[in-house]
Amino acid sequence: MKGLRYGGLECGGTKMVMAVCDEKGTVLDTATIPTQAPDETLEHIVAYFKERDVQTLGVGAFGPVDLNFASPTFGNILNTPKLAWQNVPLLKTLKEGAGVPVVLDTDVNAALYGEVVLGGAKGIDHAAYITVGTGIGIGLWLNGRLYHGSLHSEGGHMRIARFPGDTFEGNCPFHKDCLEGMAAGPALLKRYNVEKPEEIWKQEGSMDLESHYIAEAITDLTMLLSLQRVILGGGVCDTPGLVERIREMTAEKLGDYLPRPDKNQMDQFILPAALYPNQGIVGAAVLGRDFSTI
Amino acid sequence: MKGLRYGGLECGGTKMVMAVCDEKGTVLDTATIPTQAPDETLEHIVAYFKERDVQTLGVGAFGPVDLNFASPTFGNILNTPKLAWQNVPLLKTLKEGAGVPVVLDTDVNAALYGEVVLGGAKGIDHAAYITVGTGIGIGLWLNGRLYHGSLHSEGGHMRIARFPGDTFEGNCPFHKDCLEGMAAGPALLKRYNVEKPEEIWKQEGSMDLESHYIAEAITDLTMLLSLQRVILGGGVCDTPGLVERIREMTAEKLGDYLPRPDKNQMDQFILPAALYPNQGIVGAAVLGRDFSTI
C-alpha cells in the first residue's frame, strides 16, 4: 500500500470491523473480529492498525459513549448492557496503543459522515441517517455539522404511533413499544415468531408494518428538523422494495403540508446508503482523516 | 423613555403584539392590535415603532415564513391559511417603513431566544421551546444557536402515539391526528365538545390526556436531540398542575434509559416560560438587539 492511509473502526457489540482507506476513502484492506473481552479485543485492534501504519484512526462506536470533551470520562463507553465494556476507556486505549490521533463518534454518526463526504448526502446541510438492524440508531447532520447534543442522539428510542392493528407489546427492555422495540430486527422476529430475517418478509403485511414505523420516524424528523435528506442504513437497505414503500408512506404521512420535500420526488429525499455496506468503516476512516488533531 | 430602546413584534394570525424594551429586555411599553389586512396592519405597526424611536426591531412571526437568506422570497410570509397574508414581504415592509434594522424569526424561536437570554434556558446549549395554544409550535436551540433547518421546525405536526383509549380522530386539516391535531386548544375543545378553555379541565381525564401528548413530544425531542432543558409556553403555563403532570409522565416515558435528565429532577428539566406571558415580545426585542446588522 502506498500513499497516506487512514484507519477506520466500526466498534460494535458483537463484532469489530477494521479497515484501512486511502486518502479518497477507498477501502484498501479490511478485517473483522468478534467483540470479546475488552483487553484482548482492543489489543488485537491496536496491532492491526499499527501493522498497517495508519496516519489517523476514526472510530464509530456502539453506545452510549461519552463524547463530551470537557467530561472526565470523555471517550469512555458508558452504561452499556454489555457489562464487560462498561466504563472502558476506548479512546484513551486506542490512542495510546496505536500512537496516532484518534477521533471517536457514535457508529451512526460515523456512517452518516461517510454518506455526507462520499455518499448520498454530499452537499447537504441538514440530513439524518437511520439504521435499522439489531437496534435502531439515528445520526443527525445539522447546519453542516455532526450533532451530538448533551450526550448523543438516542433517536431509536423515540416513541411512535402504532401501525393500525399492531398488538405486539414491543421488546425494548426500557420502553417496550418505542421505535426500536417495535421495528428493529429482534422485534420483527419476535412479533412474527420466526428465526431468520428472510422469513420476516414472507409474513403478510410485514413490509407495510415495518415501512410504517420507519416512515413515522422519518416524518417526525422531517417536521421537527426541516431536513433535506434522509439516508437509510442497516438491513433495510437489503430488503427489496422496502425503501420504496417507506418513501410512499412518508409522502402520505407528510400530507402536502411542507413546501419541501416534494412528494413526487421522494426518491431524492430518502436514499439507501450509497456506500452500503461500508458506510460505517469508510465514515470512521474519513472522520479520523478530517477531524484529528495532534 | 431614556436610553436605548429595542422594538419587539409578535406577529400572530389573530393579533399583533408590539413592545418596546430597554437594553436589559425590560418592557417599557406595549400595545396590541388585531391582525387585519396586511397593508393597514403593517402601517400601524411601523407607525408605532417609528414614534418610539427604536434602534432595532425584532420580529417573531407566525409561519410558514421564509428565513433563508439566499432565497428570493427571504422574509416573506409563505403559504399560510390566512390568505391575505400569503407572500406578504414582511421583513422588507417593516425594514423600509421603520427605517431600522429588522431581524425576523419564527414566533417560537423568538420566544425561545427570550428564554435563553433572560429566562429559564440561560446558559443552556441544547433546549426546546414548546408552545401549546391554538396551535402547537416547537423552537430548537441547538449547539447554542437557534436552529432552522432548510425552512424552520414544524414540530407541532410530528406524529405521536395516542393516549390509551383516545378515539378522537384529530382535527389537523393536513394530518388529522398529528400532535397539533390531537393536543392543541381547538382539538381539546372539539374532543370534549365544550366552548371555553376552562371547561376542558373539568372533563374527566383531560389533564392526563393532554399531559400524555406533550410528554410524548418531550420524550421524542429528548431522545433524538439529547436536550438539557425544555421550556413550555402558551396556555399550558396557565393551567394549574399541568406542567407537574407533564414532568411525571415524561419521567415515566423516558424510563431510566438516558443518563440525563435525572428523573428525580424533572422540575429542572421541564420549566414553564420564566418570562410568561412576555417571552414572545421580549424574545423578539432581544433578537433584534443581538442579531441586527446595519
PDB file of C-alpha atoms in Angstrom, chain A residues 33-256:
ATOM      1  CA  ILE A  33     -13.073  -9.886  14.764  1.00  0.00           C
ATOM      2  CA  PRO A  34     -15.704 -10.809  17.337  1.00  0.00           C
ATOM      3  CA  THR A  35     -16.210  -8.426  20.258  1.00  0.00           C
ATOM      4  CA  GLN A  36     -14.880 -10.311  23.279  1.00  0.00           C
ATOM      5  CA  ALA A  37     -13.215  -9.171  26.498  1.00  0.00           C
ATOM      6  CA  PRO A  38     -12.154  -5.521  26.165  1.00  0.00           C
ATOM      7  CA  ASP A  39      -8.418  -6.047  26.820  1.00  0.00           C
ATOM      8  CA  GLU A  40      -7.764  -8.703  24.207  1.00  0.00           C
ATOM      9  CA  THR A  41     -10.153  -7.196  21.667  1.00  0.00           C
ATOM     10  CA  LEU A  42      -8.564  -3.757  21.875  1.00  0.00           C
ATOM     11  CA  GLU A  43      -5.066  -5.266  21.771  1.00  0.00           C
ATOM     12  CA  HIS A  44      -5.963  -7.040  18.552  1.00  0.00           C
ATOM     13  CA  ILE A  45      -7.358  -3.815  17.055  1.00  0.00           C
ATOM     14  CA  VAL A  46      -4.303  -1.802  18.022  1.00  0.00           C
ATOM     15  CA  ALA A  47      -1.993  -4.415  16.461  1.00  0.00           C
ATOM     16  CA  TYR A  48      -3.992  -4.348  13.223  1.00  0.00           C
ATOM     17  CA  PHE A  49      -3.683  -0.598  12.796  1.00  0.00           C
ATOM     18  CA  LYS A  50      -0.047  -0.403  13.931  1.00  0.00           C
ATOM     19  CA  GLU A  51       0.959  -3.008  11.362  1.00  0.00           C
ATOM     20  CA  ARG A  52      -0.734  -1.032   8.632  1.00  0.00           C
ATOM     21  CA  ASP A  53       0.893   2.255   9.587  1.00  0.00           C
ATOM     22  CA  VAL A  54      -2.222   4.467   9.517  1.00  0.00           C
ATOM     23  CA  GLN A  55      -1.976   8.247   9.907  1.00  0.00           C
ATOM     24  CA  THR A  56      -5.112   8.540  11.977  1.00  0.00           C
ATOM     25  CA  LEU A  57      -7.815   6.317  13.383  1.00  0.00           C
ATOM     26  CA  GLY A  58     -11.520   7.128  13.236  1.00  0.00           C
ATOM     27  CA  VAL A  59     -13.917   5.159  15.419  1.00  0.00           C
ATOM     28  CA  GLY A  60     -17.670   4.733  15.195  1.00  0.00           C
ATOM     29  CA  ALA A  61     -18.685   3.129  18.471  1.00  0.00           C
ATOM     30  CA  PHE A  62     -21.759   1.440  19.871  1.00  0.00           C
ATOM     31  CA  GLY A  63     -23.241   3.441  22.666  1.00  0.00           C
ATOM     32  CA  PRO A  64     -23.707   5.035  24.938  1.00  0.00           C
ATOM     33  CA  VAL A  65     -20.315   6.682  24.677  1.00  0.00           C
ATOM     34  CA  ASP A  66     -19.119   9.886  26.336  1.00  0.00           C
ATOM     35  CA  LEU A  67     -18.385  12.419  23.597  1.00  0.00           C
ATOM     36  CA  ASN A  68     -18.141  15.486  25.812  1.00  0.00           C
ATOM     37  CA  PHE A  69     -14.581  16.882  25.607  1.00  0.00           C
ATOM     38  CA  ALA A  70     -14.979  18.525  28.989  1.00  0.00           C
ATOM     39  CA  SER A  71     -16.061  15.342  30.756  1.00  0.00           C
ATOM     40  CA  PRO A  72     -13.638  13.362  32.951  1.00  0.00           C
ATOM     41  CA  THR A  73     -14.941  10.206  31.252  1.00  0.00           C
ATOM     42  CA  PHE A  74     -14.571  11.593  27.712  1.00  0.00           C
ATOM     43  CA  GLY A  75     -14.053   8.767  25.234  1.00  0.00           C
ATOM     44  CA  ASN A  76     -15.307   6.033  27.559  1.00  0.00           C
ATOM     45  CA  ILE A  77     -18.067   3.540  26.866  1.00  0.00           C
ATOM     46  CA  LEU A  78     -20.810   4.340  29.384  1.00  0.00           C
ATOM     47  CA  ASN A  79     -23.683   2.318  30.786  1.00  0.00           C
ATOM     48  CA  THR A  80     -23.955  -0.414  28.111  1.00  0.00           C
ATOM     49  CA  PRO A  81     -25.819  -3.707  28.605  1.00  0.00           C
ATOM     50  CA  LYS A  82     -22.504  -5.342  27.549  1.00  0.00           C
ATOM     51  CA  LEU A  83     -21.263  -5.253  31.126  1.00  0.00           C
ATOM     52  CA  ALA A  84     -17.585  -6.056  30.453  1.00  0.00           C
ATOM     53  CA  TRP A  85     -17.411  -2.944  28.264  1.00  0.00           C
ATOM     54  CA  GLN A  86     -18.907  -0.545  30.825  1.00  0.00           C
ATOM     55  CA  ASN A  87     -16.523   2.311  31.590  1.00  0.00           C
ATOM     56  CA  VAL A  88     -13.887   1.024  29.167  1.00  0.00           C
ATOM     57  CA  PRO A  89     -11.668   3.997  28.175  1.00  0.00           C
ATOM     58  CA  LEU A  90     -11.976   3.265  24.467  1.00  0.00           C
ATOM     59  CA  LEU A  91     -10.460   6.462  23.094  1.00  0.00           C
ATOM     60  CA  LYS A  92      -7.533   6.524  25.504  1.00  0.00           C
ATOM     61  CA  THR A  93      -6.656   2.851  24.977  1.00  0.00           C
ATOM     62  CA  LEU A  94      -6.708   3.133  21.193  1.00  0.00           C
ATOM     63  CA  LYS A  95      -4.774   6.410  21.164  1.00  0.00           C
ATOM     64  CA  GLU A  96      -2.029   5.204  23.453  1.00  0.00           C
ATOM     65  CA  GLY A  97      -1.890   1.807  21.789  1.00  0.00           C
ATOM     66  CA  ALA A  98      -1.873   2.874  18.157  1.00  0.00           C
ATOM     67  CA  GLY A  99       0.163   6.008  18.769  1.00  0.00           C
ATOM     68  CA  VAL A 100      -1.865   8.070  16.290  1.00  0.00           C
ATOM     69  CA  PRO A 101      -4.612  10.682  16.656  1.00  0.00           C
ATOM     70  CA  VAL A 102      -7.973   9.022  17.274  1.00  0.00           C
ATOM     71  CA  VAL A 103     -11.361  10.562  16.546  1.00  0.00           C
ATOM     72  CA  LEU A 104     -14.363   8.999  18.224  1.00  0.00           C
ATOM     73  CA  ASP A 105     -18.051   9.320  17.467  1.00  0.00           C
ATOM     74  CA  THR A 106     -21.098   7.084  17.553  1.00  0.00           C
ATOM     75  CA  ASP A 107     -21.467   4.326  14.974  1.00  0.00           C
ATOM     76  CA  VAL A 108     -24.413   6.130  13.366  1.00  0.00           C
ATOM     77  CA  ASN A 109     -22.615   9.464  13.208  1.00  0.00           C
ATOM     78  CA  ALA A 110     -19.590   7.811  11.589  1.00  0.00           C
ATOM     79  CA  ALA A 111     -21.780   6.172   8.929  1.00  0.00           C
ATOM     80  CA  LEU A 112     -23.652   9.442   8.409  1.00  0.00           C
ATOM     81  CA  TYR A 113     -20.381  11.290   7.971  1.00  0.00           C
ATOM     82  CA  GLY A 114     -19.284   8.767   5.354  1.00  0.00           C
ATOM     83  CA  GLU A 115     -22.511   9.434   3.438  1.00  0.00           C
ATOM     84  CA  VAL A 116     -22.043  13.194   3.777  1.00  0.00           C
ATOM     85  CA  VAL A 117     -18.467  13.122   2.483  1.00  0.00           C
ATOM     86  CA  LEU A 118     -18.649  10.381  -0.124  1.00  0.00           C
ATOM     87  CA  GLY A 119     -22.223   9.138  -0.419  1.00  0.00           C
ATOM     88  CA  GLY A 120     -25.804  10.261  -0.803  1.00  0.00           C
ATOM     89  CA  ALA A 121     -25.740  13.312   1.481  1.00  0.00           C
ATOM     90  CA  LYS A 122     -22.957  15.217  -0.296  1.00  0.00           C
ATOM     91  CA  GLY A 123     -23.534  18.956  -0.311  1.00  0.00           C
ATOM     92  CA  ILE A 124     -26.464  18.683   2.108  1.00  0.00           C
ATOM     93  CA  ASP A 125     -26.727  20.863   5.235  1.00  0.00           C
ATOM     94  CA  HIS A 126     -29.476  19.074   7.167  1.00  0.00           C
ATOM     95  CA  ALA A 127     -29.692  15.287   6.996  1.00  0.00           C
ATOM     96  CA  ALA A 128     -30.459  12.265   9.117  1.00  0.00           C
ATOM     97  CA  TYR A 129     -29.084   8.742   8.941  1.00  0.00           C
ATOM     98  CA  ILE A 130     -31.336   5.973  10.217  1.00  0.00           C
ATOM     99  CA  THR A 131     -30.049   2.461  10.594  1.00  0.00           C
ATOM    100  CA  VAL A 132     -32.335  -0.468  11.276  1.00  0.00           C
ATOM    101  CA  GLY A 133     -30.727  -3.732  12.333  1.00  0.00           C
ATOM    102  CA  THR A 134     -30.456  -5.376  15.745  1.00  0.00           C
ATOM    103  CA  GLY A 135     -31.232  -1.893  17.056  1.00  0.00           C
ATOM    104  CA  ILE A 136     -32.322   1.383  15.533  1.00  0.00           C
ATOM    105  CA  GLY A 137     -29.911   4.292  15.514  1.00  0.00           C
ATOM    106  CA  ILE A 138     -30.305   7.838  14.282  1.00  0.00           C
ATOM    107  CA  GLY A 139     -27.475  10.211  13.417  1.00  0.00           C
ATOM    108  CA  LEU A 140     -28.028  13.894  12.683  1.00  0.00           C
ATOM    109  CA  TRP A 141     -26.123  16.261  10.412  1.00  0.00           C
ATOM    110  CA  LEU A 142     -27.434  19.738  11.203  1.00  0.00           C
ATOM    111  CA  ASN A 143     -26.133  23.024   9.844  1.00  0.00           C
ATOM    112  CA  GLY A 144     -23.337  21.117   8.144  1.00  0.00           C
ATOM    113  CA  ARG A 145     -22.064  19.540  11.369  1.00  0.00           C
ATOM    114  CA  LEU A 146     -22.481  16.272  13.197  1.00  0.00           C
ATOM    115  CA  TYR A 147     -24.943  16.877  16.006  1.00  0.00           C
ATOM    116  CA  HIS A 148     -24.457  15.451  19.482  1.00  0.00           C
ATOM    117  CA  GLY A 149     -26.488  17.423  21.986  1.00  0.00           C
ATOM    118  CA  SER A 150     -25.570  16.924  25.611  1.00  0.00           C
ATOM    119  CA  LEU A 151     -24.651  13.235  25.032  1.00  0.00           C
ATOM    120  CA  HIS A 152     -25.693  11.929  21.589  1.00  0.00           C
ATOM    121  CA  SER A 153     -28.896  11.054  19.835  1.00  0.00           C
ATOM    122  CA  GLU A 154     -30.807   8.037  21.093  1.00  0.00           C
ATOM    123  CA  GLY A 155     -33.438   8.530  18.420  1.00  0.00           C
ATOM    124  CA  GLY A 156     -34.082   4.789  18.174  1.00  0.00           C
ATOM    125  CA  HIS A 157     -35.948   5.137  21.448  1.00  0.00           C
ATOM    126  CA  MET A 158     -38.378   7.763  20.207  1.00  0.00           C
ATOM    127  CA  ARG A 159     -41.999   6.968  20.858  1.00  0.00           C
ATOM    128  CA  ILE A 160     -44.073   6.301  17.783  1.00  0.00           C
ATOM    129  CA  ALA A 161     -47.691   5.747  16.724  1.00  0.00           C
ATOM    130  CA  ARG A 162     -48.590   2.096  16.284  1.00  0.00           C
ATOM    131  CA  PHE A 163     -49.302   0.514  12.937  1.00  0.00           C
ATOM    132  CA  PRO A 164     -53.101   0.087  12.826  1.00  0.00           C
ATOM    133  CA  GLY A 165     -53.991  -3.253  14.388  1.00  0.00           C
ATOM    134  CA  ASP A 166     -50.470  -3.998  15.630  1.00  0.00           C
ATOM    135  CA  THR A 167     -50.912  -5.519  19.084  1.00  0.00           C
ATOM    136  CA  PHE A 168     -47.265  -6.556  19.647  1.00  0.00           C
ATOM    137  CA  GLU A 169     -46.291  -5.299  23.080  1.00  0.00           C
ATOM    138  CA  GLY A 170     -42.808  -4.284  21.973  1.00  0.00           C
ATOM    139  CA  ASN A 171     -39.498  -5.673  23.183  1.00  0.00           C
ATOM    140  CA  CYS A 172     -37.378  -2.744  24.274  1.00  0.00           C
ATOM    141  CA  PRO A 173     -36.261  -3.569  27.819  1.00  0.00           C
ATOM    142  CA  PHE A 174     -36.582   0.107  28.754  1.00  0.00           C
ATOM    143  CA  HIS A 175     -39.674   1.308  26.876  1.00  0.00           C
ATOM    144  CA  LYS A 176     -41.468  -1.728  25.431  1.00  0.00           C
ATOM    145  CA  ASP A 177     -43.038  -0.087  22.378  1.00  0.00           C
ATOM    146  CA  CYS A 178     -40.596   2.634  21.375  1.00  0.00           C
ATOM    147  CA  LEU A 179     -39.382   2.704  17.759  1.00  0.00           C
ATOM    148  CA  GLU A 180     -36.637   0.152  18.371  1.00  0.00           C
ATOM    149  CA  GLY A 181     -38.938  -2.007  20.465  1.00  0.00           C
ATOM    150  CA  MET A 182     -41.434  -2.183  17.602  1.00  0.00           C
ATOM    151  CA  ALA A 183     -39.351  -2.111  14.451  1.00  0.00           C
ATOM    152  CA  ALA A 184     -35.760  -3.324  14.972  1.00  0.00           C
ATOM    153  CA  GLY A 185     -34.827  -6.799  13.725  1.00  0.00           C
ATOM    154  CA  PRO A 186     -35.365  -8.643  17.038  1.00  0.00           C
ATOM    155  CA  ALA A 187     -38.830  -7.040  17.414  1.00  0.00           C
ATOM    156  CA  LEU A 188     -39.818  -8.312  13.968  1.00  0.00           C
ATOM    157  CA  LEU A 189     -38.518 -11.836  14.658  1.00  0.00           C
ATOM    158  CA  LYS A 190     -40.378 -11.967  17.953  1.00  0.00           C
ATOM    159  CA  ARG A 191     -43.596 -10.462  16.600  1.00  0.00           C
ATOM    160  CA  TYR A 192     -43.799 -12.978  13.753  1.00  0.00           C
ATOM    161  CA  ASN A 193     -42.317 -15.806  15.782  1.00  0.00           C
ATOM    162  CA  VAL A 194     -39.702 -16.636  13.148  1.00  0.00           C
ATOM    163  CA  GLU A 195     -35.978 -17.235  13.459  1.00  0.00           C
ATOM    164  CA  LYS A 196     -34.417 -15.922  10.285  1.00  0.00           C
ATOM    165  CA  PRO A 197     -34.611 -12.364   8.968  1.00  0.00           C
ATOM    166  CA  GLU A 198     -35.612 -13.533   5.475  1.00  0.00           C
ATOM    167  CA  GLU A 199     -38.725 -15.196   6.929  1.00  0.00           C
ATOM    168  CA  ILE A 200     -39.981 -11.840   8.204  1.00  0.00           C
ATOM    169  CA  TRP A 201     -40.819 -10.583   4.743  1.00  0.00           C
ATOM    170  CA  LYS A 202     -42.891 -13.665   3.938  1.00  0.00           C
ATOM    171  CA  GLN A 203     -45.353 -12.686   6.692  1.00  0.00           C
ATOM    172  CA  GLU A 204     -48.479 -10.963   5.479  1.00  0.00           C
ATOM    173  CA  GLY A 205     -48.341  -7.210   5.940  1.00  0.00           C
ATOM    174  CA  SER A 206     -44.792  -7.186   7.302  1.00  0.00           C
ATOM    175  CA  MET A 207     -43.490  -4.775   4.645  1.00  0.00           C
ATOM    176  CA  ASP A 208     -46.287  -2.306   5.367  1.00  0.00           C
ATOM    177  CA  LEU A 209     -45.834  -2.631   9.101  1.00  0.00           C
ATOM    178  CA  GLU A 210     -42.084  -2.038   9.014  1.00  0.00           C
ATOM    179  CA  SER A 211     -42.417   0.768   6.469  1.00  0.00           C
ATOM    180  CA  HIS A 212     -44.991   2.424   8.697  1.00  0.00           C
ATOM    181  CA  TYR A 213     -42.655   2.589  11.685  1.00  0.00           C
ATOM    182  CA  ILE A 214     -39.690   3.886   9.727  1.00  0.00           C
ATOM    183  CA  ALA A 215     -41.885   6.361   7.827  1.00  0.00           C
ATOM    184  CA  GLU A 216     -43.301   7.635  11.144  1.00  0.00           C
ATOM    185  CA  ALA A 217     -39.781   8.310  12.359  1.00  0.00           C
ATOM    186  CA  ILE A 218     -38.782   9.999   9.099  1.00  0.00           C
ATOM    187  CA  THR A 219     -41.930  12.142   9.212  1.00  0.00           C
ATOM    188  CA  ASP A 220     -41.201  13.257  12.779  1.00  0.00           C
ATOM    189  CA  LEU A 221     -37.592  14.103  11.934  1.00  0.00           C
ATOM    190  CA  THR A 222     -38.611  15.979   8.813  1.00  0.00           C
ATOM    191  CA  MET A 223     -41.278  18.032  10.568  1.00  0.00           C
ATOM    192  CA  LEU A 224     -39.084  18.819  13.533  1.00  0.00           C
ATOM    193  CA  LEU A 225     -35.765  19.450  11.813  1.00  0.00           C
ATOM    194  CA  SER A 226     -36.761  20.594   8.312  1.00  0.00           C
ATOM    195  CA  LEU A 227     -34.411  18.046   6.764  1.00  0.00           C
ATOM    196  CA  GLN A 228     -33.182  17.941   3.189  1.00  0.00           C
ATOM    197  CA  ARG A 229     -32.245  14.276   3.062  1.00  0.00           C
ATOM    198  CA  VAL A 230     -32.651  11.003   4.939  1.00  0.00           C
ATOM    199  CA  ILE A 231     -30.213   8.121   4.438  1.00  0.00           C
ATOM    200  CA  LEU A 232     -31.233   4.595   5.400  1.00  0.00           C
ATOM    201  CA  GLY A 233     -28.647   2.049   6.521  1.00  0.00           C
ATOM    202  CA  GLY A 234     -28.596  -1.383   8.102  1.00  0.00           C
ATOM    203  CA  GLY A 235     -30.657  -4.335   6.998  1.00  0.00           C
ATOM    204  CA  VAL A 236     -33.418  -2.191   5.441  1.00  0.00           C
ATOM    205  CA  CYS A 237     -31.104  -1.391   2.534  1.00  0.00           C
ATOM    206  CA  ASP A 238     -31.003  -5.083   1.720  1.00  0.00           C
ATOM    207  CA  THR A 239     -34.738  -5.753   1.659  1.00  0.00           C
ATOM    208  CA  PRO A 240     -36.101  -5.463  -1.877  1.00  0.00           C
ATOM    209  CA  GLY A 241     -38.923  -2.944  -2.096  1.00  0.00           C
ATOM    210  CA  LEU A 242     -38.716  -1.691   1.488  1.00  0.00           C
ATOM    211  CA  VAL A 243     -37.117   1.676   0.757  1.00  0.00           C
ATOM    212  CA  GLU A 244     -39.717   2.324  -1.966  1.00  0.00           C
ATOM    213  CA  ARG A 245     -42.585   1.515   0.422  1.00  0.00           C
ATOM    214  CA  ILE A 246     -41.048   3.770   3.086  1.00  0.00           C
ATOM    215  CA  ARG A 247     -40.946   6.616   0.548  1.00  0.00           C
ATOM    216  CA  GLU A 248     -44.635   6.144  -0.315  1.00  0.00           C
ATOM    217  CA  MET A 249     -45.709   6.035   3.304  1.00  0.00           C
ATOM    218  CA  THR A 250     -43.593   9.038   4.259  1.00  0.00           C
ATOM    219  CA  ALA A 251     -45.159  11.071   1.432  1.00  0.00           C
ATOM    220  CA  GLU A 252     -48.631  10.111   2.733  1.00  0.00           C
ATOM    221  CA  LYS A 253     -47.773  10.991   6.316  1.00  0.00           C
ATOM    222  CA  LEU A 254     -46.220  14.355   5.403  1.00  0.00           C
ATOM    223  CA  GLY A 255     -49.519  15.111   3.673  1.00  0.00           C
ATOM    224  CA  ASP A 256     -48.933  18.193   1.481  1.00  0.00           C
TER     225      ASP A 256
END
